Short mmCIF file of C-alpha atoms and ligand atoms in Angstrom, two decimals:
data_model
loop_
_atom_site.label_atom_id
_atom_site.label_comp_id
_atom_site.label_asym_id
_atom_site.label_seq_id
_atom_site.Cartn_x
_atom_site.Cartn_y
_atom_site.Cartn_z
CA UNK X 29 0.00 0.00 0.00
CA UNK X 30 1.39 3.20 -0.80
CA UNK X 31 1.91 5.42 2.09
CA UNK X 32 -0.06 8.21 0.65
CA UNK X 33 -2.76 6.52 1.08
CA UNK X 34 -2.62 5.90 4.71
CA UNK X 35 -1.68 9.93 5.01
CA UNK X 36 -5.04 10.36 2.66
CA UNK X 37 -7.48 8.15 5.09
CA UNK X 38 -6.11 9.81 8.61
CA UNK X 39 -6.64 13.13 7.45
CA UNK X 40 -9.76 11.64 6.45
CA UNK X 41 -10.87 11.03 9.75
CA UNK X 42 -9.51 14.21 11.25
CA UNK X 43 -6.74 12.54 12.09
CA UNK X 44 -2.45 14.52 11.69
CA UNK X 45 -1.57 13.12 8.26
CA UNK X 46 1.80 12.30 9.80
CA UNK X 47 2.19 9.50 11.69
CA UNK X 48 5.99 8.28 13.10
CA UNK X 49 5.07 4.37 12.81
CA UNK X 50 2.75 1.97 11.18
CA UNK X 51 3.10 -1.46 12.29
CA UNK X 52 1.15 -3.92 10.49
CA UNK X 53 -1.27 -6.34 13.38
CA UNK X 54 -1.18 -10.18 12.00
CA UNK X 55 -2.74 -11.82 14.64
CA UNK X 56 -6.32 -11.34 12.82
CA UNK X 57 -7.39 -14.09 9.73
CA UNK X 58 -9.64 -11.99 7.99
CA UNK X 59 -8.95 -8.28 7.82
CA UNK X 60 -6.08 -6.01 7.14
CA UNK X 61 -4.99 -4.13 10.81
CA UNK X 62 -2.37 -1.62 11.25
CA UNK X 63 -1.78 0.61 14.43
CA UNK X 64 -0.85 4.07 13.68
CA UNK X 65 1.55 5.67 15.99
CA UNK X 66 2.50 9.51 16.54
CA UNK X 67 5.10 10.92 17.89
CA UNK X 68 3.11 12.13 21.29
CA UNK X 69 2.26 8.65 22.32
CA UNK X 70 -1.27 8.40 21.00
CA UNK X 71 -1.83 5.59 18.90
CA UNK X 72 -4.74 4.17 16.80
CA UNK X 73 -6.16 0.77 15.20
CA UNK X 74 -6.76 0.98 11.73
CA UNK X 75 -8.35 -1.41 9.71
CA UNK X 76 -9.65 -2.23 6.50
CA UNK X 77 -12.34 -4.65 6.35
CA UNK X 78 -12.00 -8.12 4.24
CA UNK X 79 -15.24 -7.58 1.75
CA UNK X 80 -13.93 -11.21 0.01
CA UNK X 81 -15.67 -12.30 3.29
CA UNK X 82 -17.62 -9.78 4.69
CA UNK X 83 -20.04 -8.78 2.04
CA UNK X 84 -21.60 -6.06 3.45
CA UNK X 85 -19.51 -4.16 5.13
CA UNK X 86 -21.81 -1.57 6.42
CA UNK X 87 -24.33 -4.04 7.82
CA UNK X 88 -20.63 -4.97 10.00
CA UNK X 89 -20.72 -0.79 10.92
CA UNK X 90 -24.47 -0.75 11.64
CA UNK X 91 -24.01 -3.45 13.53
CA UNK X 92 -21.05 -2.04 15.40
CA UNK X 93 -22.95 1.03 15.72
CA UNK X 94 -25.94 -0.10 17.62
CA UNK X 95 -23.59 -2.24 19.63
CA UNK X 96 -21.85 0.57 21.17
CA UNK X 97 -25.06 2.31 22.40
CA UNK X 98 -24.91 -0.59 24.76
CA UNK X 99 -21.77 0.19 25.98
CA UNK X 100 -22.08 3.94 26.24
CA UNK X 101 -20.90 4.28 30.20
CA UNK X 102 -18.00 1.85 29.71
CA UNK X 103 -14.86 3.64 30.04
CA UNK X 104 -12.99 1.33 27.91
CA UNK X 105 -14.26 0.03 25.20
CA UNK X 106 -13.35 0.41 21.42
CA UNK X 107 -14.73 3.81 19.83
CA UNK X 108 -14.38 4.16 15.80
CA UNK X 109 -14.07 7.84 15.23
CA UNK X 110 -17.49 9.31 13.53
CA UNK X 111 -16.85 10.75 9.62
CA UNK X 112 -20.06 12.50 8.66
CA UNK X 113 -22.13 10.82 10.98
CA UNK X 114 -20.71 7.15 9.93
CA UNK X 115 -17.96 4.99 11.42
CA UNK X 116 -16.29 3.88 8.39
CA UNK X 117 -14.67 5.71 5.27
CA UNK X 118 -15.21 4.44 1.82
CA UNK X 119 -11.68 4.83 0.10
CA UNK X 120 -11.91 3.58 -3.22
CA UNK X 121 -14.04 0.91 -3.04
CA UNK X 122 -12.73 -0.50 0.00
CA UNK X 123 -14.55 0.21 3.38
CA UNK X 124 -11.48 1.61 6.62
CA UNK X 125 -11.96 2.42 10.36
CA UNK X 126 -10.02 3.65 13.41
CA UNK X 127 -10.39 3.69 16.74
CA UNK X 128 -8.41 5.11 19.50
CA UNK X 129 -5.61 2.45 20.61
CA UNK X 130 -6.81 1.29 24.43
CA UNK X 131 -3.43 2.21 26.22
CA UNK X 132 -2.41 0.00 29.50
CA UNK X 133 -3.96 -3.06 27.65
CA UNK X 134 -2.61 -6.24 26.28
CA UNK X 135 -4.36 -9.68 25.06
CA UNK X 136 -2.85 -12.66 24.93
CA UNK X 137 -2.69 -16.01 22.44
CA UNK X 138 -3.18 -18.31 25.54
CA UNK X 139 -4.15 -18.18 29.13
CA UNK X 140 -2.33 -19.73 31.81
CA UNK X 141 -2.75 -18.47 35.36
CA UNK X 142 -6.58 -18.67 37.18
CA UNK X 143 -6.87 -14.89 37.81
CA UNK X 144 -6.49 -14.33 34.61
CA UNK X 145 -9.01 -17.14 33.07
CA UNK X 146 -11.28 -15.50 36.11
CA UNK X 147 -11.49 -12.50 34.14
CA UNK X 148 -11.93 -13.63 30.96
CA UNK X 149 -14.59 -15.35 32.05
CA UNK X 150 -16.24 -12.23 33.69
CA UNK X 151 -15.35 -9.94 31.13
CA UNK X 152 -17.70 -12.33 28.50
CA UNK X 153 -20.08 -12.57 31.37
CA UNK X 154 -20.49 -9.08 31.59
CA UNK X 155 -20.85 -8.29 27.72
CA UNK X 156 -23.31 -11.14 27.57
CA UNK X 157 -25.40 -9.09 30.57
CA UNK X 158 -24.81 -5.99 29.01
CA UNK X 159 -26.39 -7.37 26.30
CA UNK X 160 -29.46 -9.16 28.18
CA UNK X 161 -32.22 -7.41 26.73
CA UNK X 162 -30.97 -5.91 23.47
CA UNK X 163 -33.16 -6.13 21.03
CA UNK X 164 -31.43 -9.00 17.99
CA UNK X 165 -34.30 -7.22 14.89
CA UNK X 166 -31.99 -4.49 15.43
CA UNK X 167 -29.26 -6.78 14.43
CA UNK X 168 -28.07 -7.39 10.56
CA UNK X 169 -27.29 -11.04 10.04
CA UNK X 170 -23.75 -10.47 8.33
CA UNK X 171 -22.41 -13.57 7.58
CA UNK X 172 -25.80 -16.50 6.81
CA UNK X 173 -25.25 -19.67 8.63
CA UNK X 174 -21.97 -18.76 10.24
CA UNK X 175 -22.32 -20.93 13.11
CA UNK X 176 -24.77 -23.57 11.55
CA UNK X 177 -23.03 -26.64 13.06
CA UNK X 178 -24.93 -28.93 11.26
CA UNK X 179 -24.39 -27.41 7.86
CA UNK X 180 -20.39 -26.58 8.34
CA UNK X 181 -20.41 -30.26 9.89
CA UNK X 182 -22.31 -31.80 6.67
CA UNK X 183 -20.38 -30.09 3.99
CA UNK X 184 -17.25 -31.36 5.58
CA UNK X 185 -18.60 -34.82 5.78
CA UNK X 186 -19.83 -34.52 2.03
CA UNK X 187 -16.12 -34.28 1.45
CA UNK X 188 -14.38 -36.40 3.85
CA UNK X 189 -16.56 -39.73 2.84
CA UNK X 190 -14.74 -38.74 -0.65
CA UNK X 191 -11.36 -38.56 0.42
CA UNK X 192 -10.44 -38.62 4.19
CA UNK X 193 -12.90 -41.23 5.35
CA UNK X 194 -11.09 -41.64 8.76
CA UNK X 195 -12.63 -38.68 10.18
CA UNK X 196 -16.13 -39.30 9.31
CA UNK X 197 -17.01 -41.19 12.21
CA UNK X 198 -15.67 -38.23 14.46
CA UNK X 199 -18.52 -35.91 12.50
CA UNK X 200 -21.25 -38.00 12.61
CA UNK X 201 -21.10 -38.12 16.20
CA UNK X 202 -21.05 -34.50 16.55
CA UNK X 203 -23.81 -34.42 14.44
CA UNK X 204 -26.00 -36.13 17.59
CA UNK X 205 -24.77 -33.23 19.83
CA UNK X 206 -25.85 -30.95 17.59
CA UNK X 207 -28.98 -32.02 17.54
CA UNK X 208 -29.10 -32.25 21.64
CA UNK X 209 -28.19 -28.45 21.10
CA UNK X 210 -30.52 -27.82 19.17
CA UNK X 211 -33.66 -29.66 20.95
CA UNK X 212 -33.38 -27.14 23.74
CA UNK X 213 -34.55 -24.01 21.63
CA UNK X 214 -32.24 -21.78 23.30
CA UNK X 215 -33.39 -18.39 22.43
CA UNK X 216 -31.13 -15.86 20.13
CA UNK X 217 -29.41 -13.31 21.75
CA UNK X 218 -27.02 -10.57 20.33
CA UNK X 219 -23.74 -12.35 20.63
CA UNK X 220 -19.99 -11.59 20.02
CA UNK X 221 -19.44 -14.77 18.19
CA UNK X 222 -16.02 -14.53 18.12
CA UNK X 223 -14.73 -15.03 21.38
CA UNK X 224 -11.18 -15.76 22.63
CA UNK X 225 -8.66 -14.76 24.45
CA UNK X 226 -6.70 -12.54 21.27
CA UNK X 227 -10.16 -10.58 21.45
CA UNK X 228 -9.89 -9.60 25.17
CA UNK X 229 -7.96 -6.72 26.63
CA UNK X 230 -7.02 -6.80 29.87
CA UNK X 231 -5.28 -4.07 31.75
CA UNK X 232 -1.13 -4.74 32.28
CA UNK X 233 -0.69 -3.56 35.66
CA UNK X 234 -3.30 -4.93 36.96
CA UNK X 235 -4.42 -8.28 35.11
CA UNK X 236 -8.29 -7.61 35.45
CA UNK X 237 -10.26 -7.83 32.26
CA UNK X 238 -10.98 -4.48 29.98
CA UNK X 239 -13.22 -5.41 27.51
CA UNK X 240 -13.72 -7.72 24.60
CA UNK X 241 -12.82 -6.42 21.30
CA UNK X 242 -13.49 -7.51 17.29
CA UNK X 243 -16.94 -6.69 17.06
CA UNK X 244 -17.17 -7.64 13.07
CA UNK X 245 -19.58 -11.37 13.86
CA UNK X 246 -21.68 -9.23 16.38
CA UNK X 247 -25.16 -10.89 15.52
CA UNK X 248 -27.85 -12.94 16.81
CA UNK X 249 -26.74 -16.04 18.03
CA UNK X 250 -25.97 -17.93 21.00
CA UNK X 251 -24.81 -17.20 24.33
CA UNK X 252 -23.70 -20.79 24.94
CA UNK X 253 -21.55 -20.60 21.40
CA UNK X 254 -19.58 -17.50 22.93
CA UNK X 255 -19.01 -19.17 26.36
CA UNK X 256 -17.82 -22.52 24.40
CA UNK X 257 -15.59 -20.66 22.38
CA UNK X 258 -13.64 -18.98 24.78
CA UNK X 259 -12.76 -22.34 26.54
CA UNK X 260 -11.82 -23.71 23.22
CA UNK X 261 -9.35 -21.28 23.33
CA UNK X 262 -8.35 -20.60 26.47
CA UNK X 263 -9.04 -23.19 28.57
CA UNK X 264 -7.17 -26.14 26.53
CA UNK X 265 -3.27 -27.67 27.17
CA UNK X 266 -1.79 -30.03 25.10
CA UNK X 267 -4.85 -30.33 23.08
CA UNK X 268 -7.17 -31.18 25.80
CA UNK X 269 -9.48 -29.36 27.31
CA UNK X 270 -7.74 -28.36 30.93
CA UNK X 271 -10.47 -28.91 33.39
CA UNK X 272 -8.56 -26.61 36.09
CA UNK X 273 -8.98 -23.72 33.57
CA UNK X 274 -12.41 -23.90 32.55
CA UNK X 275 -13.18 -23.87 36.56
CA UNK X 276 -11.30 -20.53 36.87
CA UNK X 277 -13.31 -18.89 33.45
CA UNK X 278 -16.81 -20.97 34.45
CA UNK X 279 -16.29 -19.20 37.97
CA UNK X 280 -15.47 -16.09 36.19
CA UNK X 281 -18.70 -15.93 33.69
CA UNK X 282 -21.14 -17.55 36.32
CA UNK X 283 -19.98 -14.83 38.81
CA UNK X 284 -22.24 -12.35 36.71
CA UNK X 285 -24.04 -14.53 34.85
CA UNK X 286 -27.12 -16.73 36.05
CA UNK X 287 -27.34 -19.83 34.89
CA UNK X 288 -29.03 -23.08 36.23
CA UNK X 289 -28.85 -25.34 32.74
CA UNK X 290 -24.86 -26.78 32.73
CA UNK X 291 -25.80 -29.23 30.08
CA UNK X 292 -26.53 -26.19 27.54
CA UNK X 293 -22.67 -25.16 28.05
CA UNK X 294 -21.22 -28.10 27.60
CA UNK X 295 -23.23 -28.51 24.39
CA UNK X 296 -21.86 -25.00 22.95
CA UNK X 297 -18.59 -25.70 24.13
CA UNK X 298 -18.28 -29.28 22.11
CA UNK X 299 -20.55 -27.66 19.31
CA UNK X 300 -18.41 -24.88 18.67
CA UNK X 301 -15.39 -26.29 18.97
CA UNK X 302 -16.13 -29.34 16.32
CA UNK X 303 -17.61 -26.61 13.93
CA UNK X 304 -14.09 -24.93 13.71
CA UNK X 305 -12.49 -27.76 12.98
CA UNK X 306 -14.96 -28.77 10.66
CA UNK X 307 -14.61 -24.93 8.92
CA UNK X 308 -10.46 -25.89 8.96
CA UNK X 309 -10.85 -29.15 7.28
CA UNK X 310 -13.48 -27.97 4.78
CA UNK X 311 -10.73 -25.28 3.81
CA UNK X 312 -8.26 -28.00 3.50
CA UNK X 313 -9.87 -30.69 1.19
CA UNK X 314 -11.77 -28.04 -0.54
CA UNK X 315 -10.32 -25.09 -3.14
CA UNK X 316 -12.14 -22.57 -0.74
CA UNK X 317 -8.86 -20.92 0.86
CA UNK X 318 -11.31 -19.30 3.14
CA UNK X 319 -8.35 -18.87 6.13
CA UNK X 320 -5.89 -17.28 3.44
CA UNK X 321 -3.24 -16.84 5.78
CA UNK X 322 -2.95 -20.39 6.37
CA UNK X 323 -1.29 -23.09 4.86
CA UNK X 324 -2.77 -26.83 3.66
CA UNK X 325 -0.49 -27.73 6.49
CA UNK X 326 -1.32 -25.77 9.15
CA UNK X 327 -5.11 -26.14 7.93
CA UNK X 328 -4.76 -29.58 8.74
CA UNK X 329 -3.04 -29.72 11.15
CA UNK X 330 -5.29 -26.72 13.10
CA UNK X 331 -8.37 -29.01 11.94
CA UNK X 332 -6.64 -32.00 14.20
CA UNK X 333 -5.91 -30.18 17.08
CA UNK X 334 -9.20 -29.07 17.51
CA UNK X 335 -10.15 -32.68 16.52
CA UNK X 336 -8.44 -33.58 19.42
CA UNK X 337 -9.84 -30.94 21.87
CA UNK X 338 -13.48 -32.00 20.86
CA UNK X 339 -12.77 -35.83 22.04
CA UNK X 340 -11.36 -34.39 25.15
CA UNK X 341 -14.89 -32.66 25.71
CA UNK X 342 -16.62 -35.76 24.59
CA UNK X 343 -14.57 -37.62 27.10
CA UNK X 344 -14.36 -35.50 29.86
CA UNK X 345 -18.30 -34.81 29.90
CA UNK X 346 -19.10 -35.59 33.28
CA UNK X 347 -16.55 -33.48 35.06
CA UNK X 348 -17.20 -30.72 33.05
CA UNK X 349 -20.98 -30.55 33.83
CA UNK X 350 -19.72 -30.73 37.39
CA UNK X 351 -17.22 -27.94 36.91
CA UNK X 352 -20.03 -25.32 35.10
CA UNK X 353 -22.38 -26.49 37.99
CA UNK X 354 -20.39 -25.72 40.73
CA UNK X 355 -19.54 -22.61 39.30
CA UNK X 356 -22.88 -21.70 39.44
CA UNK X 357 -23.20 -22.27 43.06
CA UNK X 358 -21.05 -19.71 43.50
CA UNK X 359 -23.48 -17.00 42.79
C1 LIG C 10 -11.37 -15.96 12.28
O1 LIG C 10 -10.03 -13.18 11.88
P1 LIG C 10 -10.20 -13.71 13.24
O2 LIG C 10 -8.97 -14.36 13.74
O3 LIG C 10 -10.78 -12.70 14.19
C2 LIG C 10 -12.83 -16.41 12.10
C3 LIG C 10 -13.35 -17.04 13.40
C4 LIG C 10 -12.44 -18.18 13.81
C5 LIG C 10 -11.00 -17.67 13.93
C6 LIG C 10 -10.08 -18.87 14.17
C7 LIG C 10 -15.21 -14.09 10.32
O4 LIG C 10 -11.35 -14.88 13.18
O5 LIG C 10 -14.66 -17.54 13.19
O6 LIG C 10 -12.86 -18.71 15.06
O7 LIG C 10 -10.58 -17.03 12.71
N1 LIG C 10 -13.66 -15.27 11.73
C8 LIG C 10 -14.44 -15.31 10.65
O8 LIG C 10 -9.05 -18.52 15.01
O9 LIG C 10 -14.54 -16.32 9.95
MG1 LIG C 11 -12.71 -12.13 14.46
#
């Protein structure tokens, strides 16, 4: 990208032109993130949005938008800067935004100590509460079916029958959870649907949880899905899920969160979990290239590991249901 450009879009947003760094953020799949440093300190996230996957971008902004009312009062939580009355610039063809880097903060690729898992736990709890009574019509669906078990499972099935029959059996199991998951008719809710412990800031002196970040799958969904994907990434070691963790994060959520149904968690947290490595296999038999950053290898080899994860759910059911009920006893 030529640099001009960059000078173009922060002017844009009422932004100095002149910035003294721009490091480019790979940690994300999808979209293209850069943080713009000046020379006083301040800093800023900018990104441009993937359209290849996101189609419509500003249903991802309305979205956003309306989000943000809900957090209003919260002192930290990400901002994109208003340009005439919209939070995202249209530069040619292509759709940017920037928000004010949250200073004092870091995230992290893994979890390992309890106070920490604590407050990633409470920091989803208290989105999800935040969110509570939101109302999901106001909602854009952004991305159909993104976290249609069943389907992702299916299409990956459809394919591995063809050509990697091994790991059929392992789907068509999951397919019977899914349908436990779906027999309870869990209401939608506005959800993150994105959640792990890269999308959580929490503050560096202190260790307590800031705020979740990556808004862009903020849609109707399920509360259960976002609780089951954090532990699928945070509460796991060697592969498995790490029972001592997921007490530490189920005691976090269920401290502001009340809950009486533990089956419903350990559904979303097997469901979830099986779907993205469903989504990682698809990519790798298929011509899709849907995680571009990846490699056939590391597809694969992603697609295993959470393969592996998901048996460790299957396997340790029982104390898990007695970890996410005990954790709401806590309340
Ligand atoms: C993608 O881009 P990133 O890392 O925020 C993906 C998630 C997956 C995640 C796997 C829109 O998120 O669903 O869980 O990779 N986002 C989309 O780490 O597909
Ligand atoms: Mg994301």
């Amino acid at each position: 990208m030529i640099l001009n450009k960059f000078s173009y879009i922060l002017k844009s947003f009422g932004l100095k032109s002149e910035c003294s760094e721009i490091k480019t953020i790979t940690s994300g799949h999808i979209n293209s993130t850069y943080k713009i440093i000046y020379s006083d300190g301040s800093a800023y996230i900018l990104q441009q949005i993937n359209k290849a996957i996101f189609k419509s971008p500003e249903k991802i902004m309305s979205n956003i938008d309306n989000l943000c009312k809900y957090f209003k009062d919260f002192s930290c939580f990400p901002r994109f800067i208003l340009i005439n009355g919209k939070n995202y610039l249209t530069v040619d063809n292509e759709i940017w935004r920037i928000y004010r880097y949250i200073g004092n903060s870091v995230s992290y690729i893994s979890l390992d100590d309890s106070f920490k898992l604590y407050e990633f736990g409470r920091t989803l709890g208290n989105f999800h509460n935040t969110l509570k009574n939101a109302d999901i019509s106001k909602f854009y669906v952004t991305i159909e079916n993104f976290h249609n078990t069943a389907m992702r499972v299916e299409k990956v099935i459809y394919l591995t029958d063809k050509k990697f029959s091994d790991y059929t059996g392992f789907f068509n199991n999951i397919l019977r959870y899914v349908k436990k998951l779906d027999m309870k008719k869990l209401p939608l809710s506005v959800a993150h649907n994105d959640v792990k412990c890269s999308n959580v800031l929490f503050d560096s002196k202190t260790g307590k949880g800031l705020t979740l970040i990556d808004f862009d799958t903020v849609m109707p969904g399920l509360h259960v899905h976002d609780f089951g994907d954090g532990t699928r990434s945070a509460c796991v070691s060697n592969n498995k899920i790490d029972i001592d963790k997921l007490r530490a994060y189920s005691k976090g959520y269920f401290s502001v969160i009340r809950a009486s149904q533990e089956e419903e968690y350990f559904l979303g947290m097997l469901c979830i979990c099986a779907e993205l490595s469903a989504r990682y296999l698809y990519d790798y038999l298929s011509e899709e290239n849907y995680f571009k950053d990846k490699t056939p290898e590391e597809k694969l080899k992603r697609a295993d590991e959470l393969i592996k994860i998901s048996e460790s759910i299957i396997e340790k059911e029982n104390e898990i249901l007695s970890v996410i009920r005990s954790a709401f006893q806590v309340q």
